Amino acid sequence: MSNFVLNANARDTAHEGKGASRRLRREEKVPAIIYGAGKEPASITLALREVVKAIESEAFFSSIITIKVDGKDEQVVIKAMQRHPSKNTPMHADFLRVKAGEALTVNVPLHFENQETAVGVKAGGMLMVNLNEVEVRTLPRNLPESISIDVQDLAIGDVVHLSDIKLPEGVTIVALEHGEEHDQAVASVTEVRKAAEDVEAEATEAEVAEEQSEADDAEEKKDE
């Protein structure tokens, strides 16, 4: 049974467009679409307050969700969510139908255990996380809400790659299906000086992204 349930209404697509989407958002509704499993795509609307509450949980993005469309249940996973560039509120969502016995491709969050007590961290290093989630393929019944990585034994200079992750039964990492060259570094313990330089570079990128977000917000207001 899904832990997440959203109520929805079927949406008339005859007059869709930017104007219709803005009207729905003013009514505190989120336009969305359900597709897959060999059925016709279904356009729906969700209550903004329900979506906001649901996405407070990290597990929402890697769980099977029940959407009640005018009283009829649809089992889905979320595939994409568009958010407002500055407010971060949901603007549109794409959901994929779940079919028993049919493999899903889903992004699952990574949880790093024993970060503060890792060998390299206690020796003065810093844990650098390169990936916070990983794309996996699995049957619906095996879908994990998250995947844990124990970094306790990492010394300074040690690196965890995708191939090092211990996966639940029936779960595979999509990137590794494409060859060893896609075996990305997930996390590492580095010297503090090098880590500080990386953090500074990330801060600069964040400033640039924030400036772009403000510009996009101003442009959207102009369109309204």
PDB file of C-alpha atoms in Angstrom:
ATOM      1  CA  MET A   1       0.000   0.000   0.000  1.00  0.00           C
ATOM      2  CA  SER A   2       1.367   3.422  -0.910  1.00  0.00           C
ATOM      3  CA  ASN A   3       2.270   5.757   1.955  1.00  0.00           C
ATOM      4  CA  PHE A   4       1.544   8.766  -0.252  1.00  0.00           C
ATOM      5  CA  VAL A   5      -1.958   9.552  -1.487  1.00  0.00           C
ATOM      6  CA  LEU A   6      -2.901  12.588  -3.584  1.00  0.00           C
ATOM      7  CA  ASN A   7      -6.380  13.599  -4.680  1.00  0.00           C
ATOM      8  CA  ALA A   8      -6.784  14.849  -8.235  1.00  0.00           C
ATOM      9  CA  ASN A   9      -9.340  15.918 -10.792  1.00  0.00           C
ATOM     10  CA  ALA A  10      -9.261  15.195 -14.504  1.00  0.00           C
ATOM     11  CA  ARG A  11      -8.276  18.292 -16.474  1.00  0.00           C
ATOM     12  CA  ASP A  12      -9.865  19.476 -19.715  1.00  0.00           C
ATOM     13  CA  THR A  13      -7.012  19.860 -22.203  1.00  0.00           C
ATOM     14  CA  ALA A  14      -9.072  21.676 -24.854  1.00  0.00           C
ATOM     15  CA  HIS A  15      -7.900  25.115 -23.746  1.00  0.00           C
ATOM     16  CA  GLU A  16      -4.459  24.401 -22.360  1.00  0.00           C
ATOM     17  CA  GLY A  17      -1.629  26.908 -22.543  1.00  0.00           C
ATOM     18  CA  LYS A  18       0.333  29.369 -20.449  1.00  0.00           C
ATOM     19  CA  GLY A  19      -2.806  31.340 -19.603  1.00  0.00           C
ATOM     20  CA  ALA A  20      -4.654  28.255 -18.378  1.00  0.00           C
ATOM     21  CA  SER A  21      -1.660  27.163 -16.314  1.00  0.00           C
ATOM     22  CA  ARG A  22      -1.389  30.585 -14.684  1.00  0.00           C
ATOM     23  CA  ARG A  23      -5.111  30.480 -13.860  1.00  0.00           C
ATOM     24  CA  LEU A  24      -4.733  27.087 -12.179  1.00  0.00           C
ATOM     25  CA  ARG A  25      -1.792  28.334 -10.125  1.00  0.00           C
ATOM     26  CA  ARG A  26      -3.783  31.364  -8.997  1.00  0.00           C
ATOM     27  CA  GLU A  27      -6.396  28.859  -7.777  1.00  0.00           C
ATOM     28  CA  GLU A  28      -3.599  27.067  -5.870  1.00  0.00           C
ATOM     29  CA  LYS A  29      -3.715  24.031  -8.132  1.00  0.00           C
ATOM     30  CA  VAL A  30      -0.844  22.184  -9.790  1.00  0.00           C
ATOM     31  CA  PRO A  31      -1.289  20.909 -13.378  1.00  0.00           C
ATOM     32  CA  ALA A  32       0.137  17.436 -13.912  1.00  0.00           C
ATOM     33  CA  ILE A  33       0.107  14.473 -16.292  1.00  0.00           C
ATOM     34  CA  ILE A  34      -0.009  10.709 -15.769  1.00  0.00           C
ATOM     35  CA  TYR A  35       1.377   8.509 -18.560  1.00  0.00           C
ATOM     36  CA  GLY A  36       2.752   5.038 -19.302  1.00  0.00           C
ATOM     37  CA  ALA A  37       1.657   1.386 -18.917  1.00  0.00           C
ATOM     38  CA  GLY A  38       0.251   1.377 -22.440  1.00  0.00           C
ATOM     39  CA  LYS A  39      -2.562   3.765 -21.564  1.00  0.00           C
ATOM     40  CA  GLU A  40      -3.435   7.213 -22.851  1.00  0.00           C
ATOM     41  CA  PRO A  41      -1.855  10.115 -20.950  1.00  0.00           C
ATOM     42  CA  ALA A  42      -4.212  11.708 -18.425  1.00  0.00           C
ATOM     43  CA  SER A  43      -4.062  15.434 -17.625  1.00  0.00           C
ATOM     44  CA  ILE A  44      -4.955  16.191 -14.017  1.00  0.00           C
ATOM     45  CA  THR A  45      -4.893  18.942 -11.410  1.00  0.00           C
ATOM     46  CA  LEU A  46      -3.665  18.550  -7.838  1.00  0.00           C
ATOM     47  CA  ALA A  47      -4.211  20.736  -4.798  1.00  0.00           C
ATOM     48  CA  LEU A  48      -1.060  22.756  -4.193  1.00  0.00           C
ATOM     49  CA  ARG A  49      -1.254  22.296  -0.415  1.00  0.00           C
ATOM     50  CA  GLU A  50      -1.309  18.480  -0.785  1.00  0.00           C
ATOM     51  CA  VAL A  51       1.678  18.471  -3.117  1.00  0.00           C
ATOM     52  CA  VAL A  52       3.682  20.844  -0.905  1.00  0.00           C
ATOM     53  CA  LYS A  53       3.026  18.643   2.122  1.00  0.00           C
ATOM     54  CA  ALA A  54       3.951  15.458   0.243  1.00  0.00           C
ATOM     55  CA  ILE A  55       7.262  16.753  -1.111  1.00  0.00           C
ATOM     56  CA  GLU A  56       8.412  17.666   2.391  1.00  0.00           C
ATOM     57  CA  SER A  57       9.290  13.980   2.634  1.00  0.00           C
ATOM     58  CA  GLU A  58      12.349  12.882   0.683  1.00  0.00           C
ATOM     59  CA  ALA A  59      10.757   9.450   0.277  1.00  0.00           C
ATOM     60  CA  PHE A  60       8.009  10.926  -1.921  1.00  0.00           C
ATOM     61  CA  PHE A  61      10.423  11.032  -4.860  1.00  0.00           C
ATOM     62  CA  SER A  62      11.341   7.357  -4.654  1.00  0.00           C
ATOM     63  CA  SER A  63       8.057   5.761  -3.579  1.00  0.00           C
ATOM     64  CA  ILE A  64       4.978   4.407  -5.277  1.00  0.00           C
ATOM     65  CA  ILE A  65       2.258   7.056  -4.997  1.00  0.00           C
ATOM     66  CA  THR A  66      -1.497   6.602  -5.151  1.00  0.00           C
ATOM     67  CA  ILE A  67      -3.303   9.335  -7.084  1.00  0.00           C
ATOM     68  CA  LYS A  68      -7.086   9.287  -6.789  1.00  0.00           C
ATOM     69  CA  VAL A  69      -8.392  10.750 -10.047  1.00  0.00           C
ATOM     70  CA  ASP A  70     -12.080  11.499  -9.581  1.00  0.00           C
ATOM     71  CA  GLY A  71     -12.286   8.522  -7.240  1.00  0.00           C
ATOM     72  CA  LYS A  72     -10.263   6.076  -9.358  1.00  0.00           C
ATOM     73  CA  ASP A  73      -6.838   5.001  -8.062  1.00  0.00           C
ATOM     74  CA  GLU A  74      -3.671   5.262 -10.161  1.00  0.00           C
ATOM     75  CA  GLN A  75      -0.384   3.774  -8.906  1.00  0.00           C
ATOM     76  CA  VAL A  76       2.485   5.984 -10.062  1.00  0.00           C
ATOM     77  CA  VAL A  77       6.007   7.243  -9.412  1.00  0.00           C
ATOM     78  CA  ILE A  78       7.061  10.818  -9.991  1.00  0.00           C
ATOM     79  CA  LYS A  79       9.332  11.359 -12.983  1.00  0.00           C
ATOM     80  CA  ALA A  80       9.695  15.159 -13.068  1.00  0.00           C
ATOM     81  CA  MET A  81       8.614  18.233 -11.167  1.00  0.00           C
ATOM     82  CA  GLN A  82       8.895  21.794 -12.408  1.00  0.00           C
ATOM     83  CA  ARG A  83       9.284  24.394  -9.649  1.00  0.00           C
ATOM     84  CA  HIS A  84       9.082  28.168  -9.557  1.00  0.00           C
ATOM     85  CA  PRO A  85      12.646  29.465 -10.099  1.00  0.00           C
ATOM     86  CA  SER A  86      12.696  31.645  -6.971  1.00  0.00           C
ATOM     87  CA  LYS A  87       9.775  30.502  -4.771  1.00  0.00           C
ATOM     88  CA  ASN A  88      10.578  26.788  -5.317  1.00  0.00           C
ATOM     89  CA  THR A  89       6.850  25.931  -5.257  1.00  0.00           C
ATOM     90  CA  PRO A  90       5.607  23.130  -7.562  1.00  0.00           C
ATOM     91  CA  MET A  91       4.400  24.350 -10.965  1.00  0.00           C
ATOM     92  CA  HIS A  92       3.924  21.091 -12.906  1.00  0.00           C
ATOM     93  CA  ALA A  93       4.475  17.372 -12.327  1.00  0.00           C
ATOM     94  CA  ASP A  94       4.892  14.276 -14.507  1.00  0.00           C
ATOM     95  CA  PHE A  95       3.906  10.873 -13.111  1.00  0.00           C
ATOM     96  CA  LEU A  96       4.623   7.429 -14.595  1.00  0.00           C
ATOM     97  CA  ARG A  97       2.113   4.615 -14.087  1.00  0.00           C
ATOM     98  CA  VAL A  98       3.379   1.565 -12.211  1.00  0.00           C
ATOM     99  CA  LYS A  99       2.701  -1.835 -13.710  1.00  0.00           C
ATOM    100  CA  ALA A 100       3.280  -4.999 -11.666  1.00  0.00           C
ATOM    101  CA  GLY A 101       6.130  -7.067 -13.117  1.00  0.00           C
ATOM    102  CA  GLU A 102       7.443  -4.163 -15.201  1.00  0.00           C
ATOM    103  CA  ALA A 103      10.785  -2.617 -14.191  1.00  0.00           C
ATOM    104  CA  LEU A 104      10.911   1.041 -13.163  1.00  0.00           C
ATOM    105  CA  THR A 105      13.716   3.550 -13.600  1.00  0.00           C
ATOM    106  CA  VAL A 106      13.721   5.885 -10.602  1.00  0.00           C
ATOM    107  CA  ASN A 107      16.112   8.278  -8.844  1.00  0.00           C
ATOM    108  CA  VAL A 108      16.715   7.127  -5.270  1.00  0.00           C
ATOM    109  CA  PRO A 109      18.390   9.305  -2.575  1.00  0.00           C
ATOM    110  CA  LEU A 110      21.724   8.268  -1.081  1.00  0.00           C
ATOM    111  CA  HIS A 111      22.225   8.434   2.691  1.00  0.00           C
ATOM    112  CA  PHE A 112      25.791   8.555   4.040  1.00  0.00           C
ATOM    113  CA  GLU A 113      26.242   6.878   7.419  1.00  0.00           C
ATOM    114  CA  ASN A 114      28.972   7.627   9.998  1.00  0.00           C
ATOM    115  CA  GLN A 115      30.106  10.846   8.330  1.00  0.00           C
ATOM    116  CA  GLU A 116      31.425  12.450  11.504  1.00  0.00           C
ATOM    117  CA  THR A 117      33.279   9.351  12.715  1.00  0.00           C
ATOM    118  CA  ALA A 118      34.858   8.341   9.380  1.00  0.00           C
ATOM    119  CA  VAL A 119      38.578   7.536   9.705  1.00  0.00           C
ATOM    120  CA  GLY A 120      39.610  10.285   7.280  1.00  0.00           C
ATOM    121  CA  VAL A 121      37.340  12.893   8.866  1.00  0.00           C
ATOM    122  CA  LYS A 122      38.753  12.164  12.345  1.00  0.00           C
ATOM    123  CA  ALA A 123      42.240  12.557  10.831  1.00  0.00           C
ATOM    124  CA  GLY A 124      41.365  16.106   9.733  1.00  0.00           C
ATOM    125  CA  GLY A 125      39.868  15.472   6.308  1.00  0.00           C
ATOM    126  CA  MET A 126      36.431  16.391   4.948  1.00  0.00           C
ATOM    127  CA  LEU A 127      33.815  14.172   3.335  1.00  0.00           C
ATOM    128  CA  MET A 128      32.945  15.460  -0.137  1.00  0.00           C
ATOM    129  CA  VAL A 129      29.659  14.162  -1.578  1.00  0.00           C
ATOM    130  CA  ASN A 130      29.420  14.172  -5.375  1.00  0.00           C
ATOM    131  CA  LEU A 131      26.041  12.463  -5.743  1.00  0.00           C
ATOM    132  CA  ASN A 132      23.006  12.793  -3.490  1.00  0.00           C
ATOM    133  CA  GLU A 133      20.889  10.377  -5.541  1.00  0.00           C
ATOM    134  CA  VAL A 134      21.345   7.590  -8.044  1.00  0.00           C
ATOM    135  CA  GLU A 135      19.199   6.320 -10.923  1.00  0.00           C
ATOM    136  CA  VAL A 136      18.215   2.690 -10.404  1.00  0.00           C
ATOM    137  CA  ARG A 137      16.206   0.069 -12.237  1.00  0.00           C
ATOM    138  CA  THR A 138      14.002  -2.319 -10.272  1.00  0.00           C
ATOM    139  CA  LEU A 139      10.612  -3.968 -10.069  1.00  0.00           C
ATOM    140  CA  PRO A 140       7.996  -1.976  -8.100  1.00  0.00           C
ATOM    141  CA  ARG A 141       8.036  -4.443  -5.203  1.00  0.00           C
ATOM    142  CA  ASN A 142      11.802  -3.929  -4.706  1.00  0.00           C
ATOM    143  CA  LEU A 143      11.861  -0.131  -4.928  1.00  0.00           C
ATOM    144  CA  PRO A 144      13.864   1.279  -1.982  1.00  0.00           C
ATOM    145  CA  GLU A 145      13.041   4.674  -0.473  1.00  0.00           C
ATOM    146  CA  SER A 146      16.779   5.310  -0.089  1.00  0.00           C
ATOM    147  CA  ILE A 147      20.170   3.585  -0.274  1.00  0.00           C
ATOM    148  CA  SER A 148      22.669   3.789   2.587  1.00  0.00           C
ATOM    149  CA  ILE A 149      26.448   4.069   2.185  1.00  0.00           C
ATOM    150  CA  ASP A 150      28.677   3.516   5.217  1.00  0.00           C
ATOM    151  CA  VAL A 151      31.727   5.804   5.015  1.00  0.00           C
ATOM    152  CA  GLN A 152      33.162   4.766   8.407  1.00  0.00           C
ATOM    153  CA  ASP A 153      36.342   3.190   6.950  1.00  0.00           C
ATOM    154  CA  LEU A 154      37.165   5.925   4.420  1.00  0.00           C
ATOM    155  CA  ALA A 155      40.625   7.437   4.943  1.00  0.00           C
ATOM    156  CA  ILE A 156      41.915  10.664   3.384  1.00  0.00           C
ATOM    157  CA  GLY A 157      42.181  10.058  -0.347  1.00  0.00           C
ATOM    158  CA  ASP A 158      39.676   7.191  -0.427  1.00  0.00           C
ATOM    159  CA  VAL A 159      36.843   7.322  -2.958  1.00  0.00           C
ATOM    160  CA  VAL A 160      33.481   5.518  -3.125  1.00  0.00           C
ATOM    161  CA  HIS A 161      32.343   4.732  -6.678  1.00  0.00           C
ATOM    162  CA  LEU A 162      28.939   3.609  -7.921  1.00  0.00           C
ATOM    163  CA  SER A 163      30.245   0.041  -8.181  1.00  0.00           C
ATOM    164  CA  ASP A 164      31.100   0.090  -4.457  1.00  0.00           C
ATOM    165  CA  ILE A 165      27.496   0.671  -3.365  1.00  0.00           C
ATOM    166  CA  LYS A 166      25.792  -2.288  -1.711  1.00  0.00           C
ATOM    167  CA  LEU A 167      22.402  -2.487  -3.392  1.00  0.00           C
ATOM    168  CA  PRO A 168      19.168  -4.068  -2.138  1.00  0.00           C
ATOM    169  CA  GLU A 169      18.136  -7.289  -3.837  1.00  0.00           C
ATOM    170  CA  GLY A 170      16.722  -6.803  -7.321  1.00  0.00           C
ATOM    171  CA  VAL A 171      18.080  -3.263  -7.717  1.00  0.00           C
ATOM    172  CA  THR A 172      20.652  -2.210 -10.349  1.00  0.00           C
ATOM    173  CA  ILE A 173      22.322   1.124 -11.077  1.00  0.00           C
ATOM    174  CA  VAL A 174      21.476   2.362 -14.576  1.00  0.00           C
ATOM    175  CA  ALA A 175      24.819   4.093 -15.220  1.00  0.00           C
ATOM    176  CA  LEU A 176      26.769   0.863 -14.643  1.00  0.00           C
ATOM    177  CA  GLU A 177      24.793  -0.852 -17.391  1.00  0.00           C
ATOM    178  CA  HIS A 178      26.632   1.395 -19.858  1.00  0.00           C
ATOM    179  CA  GLY A 179      30.162   0.308 -18.981  1.00  0.00           C
ATOM    180  CA  GLU A 180      33.017   0.909 -16.523  1.00  0.00           C
ATOM    181  CA  GLU A 181      33.622   4.425 -17.856  1.00  0.00           C
ATOM    182  CA  HIS A 182      30.308   5.425 -16.223  1.00  0.00           C
ATOM    183  CA  ASP A 183      31.428   4.275 -12.764  1.00  0.00           C
ATOM    184  CA  GLN A 184      31.232   7.741 -11.185  1.00  0.00           C
ATOM    185  CA  ALA A 185      32.769   8.822  -7.883  1.00  0.00           C
ATOM    186  CA  VAL A 186      29.993   9.133  -5.314  1.00  0.00           C
ATOM    187  CA  ALA A 187      31.925  10.470  -2.339  1.00  0.00           C
ATOM    188  CA  SER A 188      35.500  10.910  -1.118  1.00  0.00           C
ATOM    189  CA  VAL A 189      37.494  12.151   1.853  1.00  0.00           C
ATOM    190  CA  THR A 190      39.850  14.981   0.917  1.00  0.00           C
ATOM    191  CA  GLU A 191      42.268  17.285   2.671  1.00  0.00           C
ATOM    192  CA  VAL A 192      40.588  20.330   4.183  1.00  0.00           C
ATOM    193  CA  ARG A 193      42.480  22.844   1.990  1.00  0.00           C
ATOM    194  CA  LYS A 194      41.308  21.207  -1.233  1.00  0.00           C
ATOM    195  CA  ALA A 195      37.773  20.826   0.132  1.00  0.00           C
ATOM    196  CA  ALA A 196      37.629  24.542   0.991  1.00  0.00           C
ATOM    197  CA  GLU A 197      38.568  25.444  -2.587  1.00  0.00           C
ATOM    198  CA  ASP A 198      35.752  23.241  -3.910  1.00  0.00           C
ATOM    199  CA  VAL A 199      33.235  24.828  -1.515  1.00  0.00           C
ATOM    200  CA  GLU A 200      34.279  28.320  -2.672  1.00  0.00           C
ATOM    201  CA  ALA A 201      33.768  27.320  -6.304  1.00  0.00           C
ATOM    202  CA  GLU A 202      30.291  25.933  -5.475  1.00  0.00           C
ATOM    203  CA  ALA A 203      29.388  29.185  -3.682  1.00  0.00           C
ATOM    204  CA  THR A 204      30.283  31.180  -6.788  1.00  0.00           C
ATOM    205  CA  GLU A 205      28.108  28.896  -8.942  1.00  0.00           C
ATOM    206  CA  ALA A 206      25.233  29.323  -6.462  1.00  0.00           C
ATOM    207  CA  GLU A 207      25.486  33.124  -6.683  1.00  0.00           C
ATOM    208  CA  VAL A 208      25.315  32.974 -10.481  1.00  0.00           C
ATOM    209  CA  ALA A 209      22.283  30.634 -10.303  1.00  0.00           C
ATOM    210  CA  GLU A 210      20.505  32.961  -7.847  1.00  0.00           C
ATOM    211  CA  GLU A 211      21.046  35.957 -10.114  1.00  0.00           C
ATOM    212  CA  GLN A 212      19.633  33.982 -13.051  1.00  0.00           C
ATOM    213  CA  SER A 213      16.632  32.918 -10.940  1.00  0.00           C
ATOM    214  CA  GLU A 214      15.852  36.541 -10.045  1.00  0.00           C
ATOM    215  CA  ALA A 215      16.065  37.508 -13.711  1.00  0.00           C
ATOM    216  CA  ASP A 216      13.689  34.659 -14.676  1.00  0.00           C
ATOM    217  CA  ASP A 217      11.233  35.700 -11.948  1.00  0.00           C
ATOM    218  CA  ALA A 218      11.213  39.257 -13.222  1.00  0.00           C
ATOM    219  CA  GLU A 219      10.581  38.027 -16.765  1.00  0.00           C
ATOM    220  CA  GLU A 220       7.661  35.848 -15.614  1.00  0.00           C
ATOM    221  CA  LYS A 221       6.024  38.814 -13.858  1.00  0.00           C
ATOM    222  CA  LYS A 222       6.404  40.823 -17.054  1.00  0.00           C
ATOM    223  CA  ASP A 223       4.592  38.059 -19.009  1.00  0.00           C
ATOM    224  CA  GLU A 224       1.665  38.138 -16.557  1.00  0.00           C
TER     225      GLU A 224
END
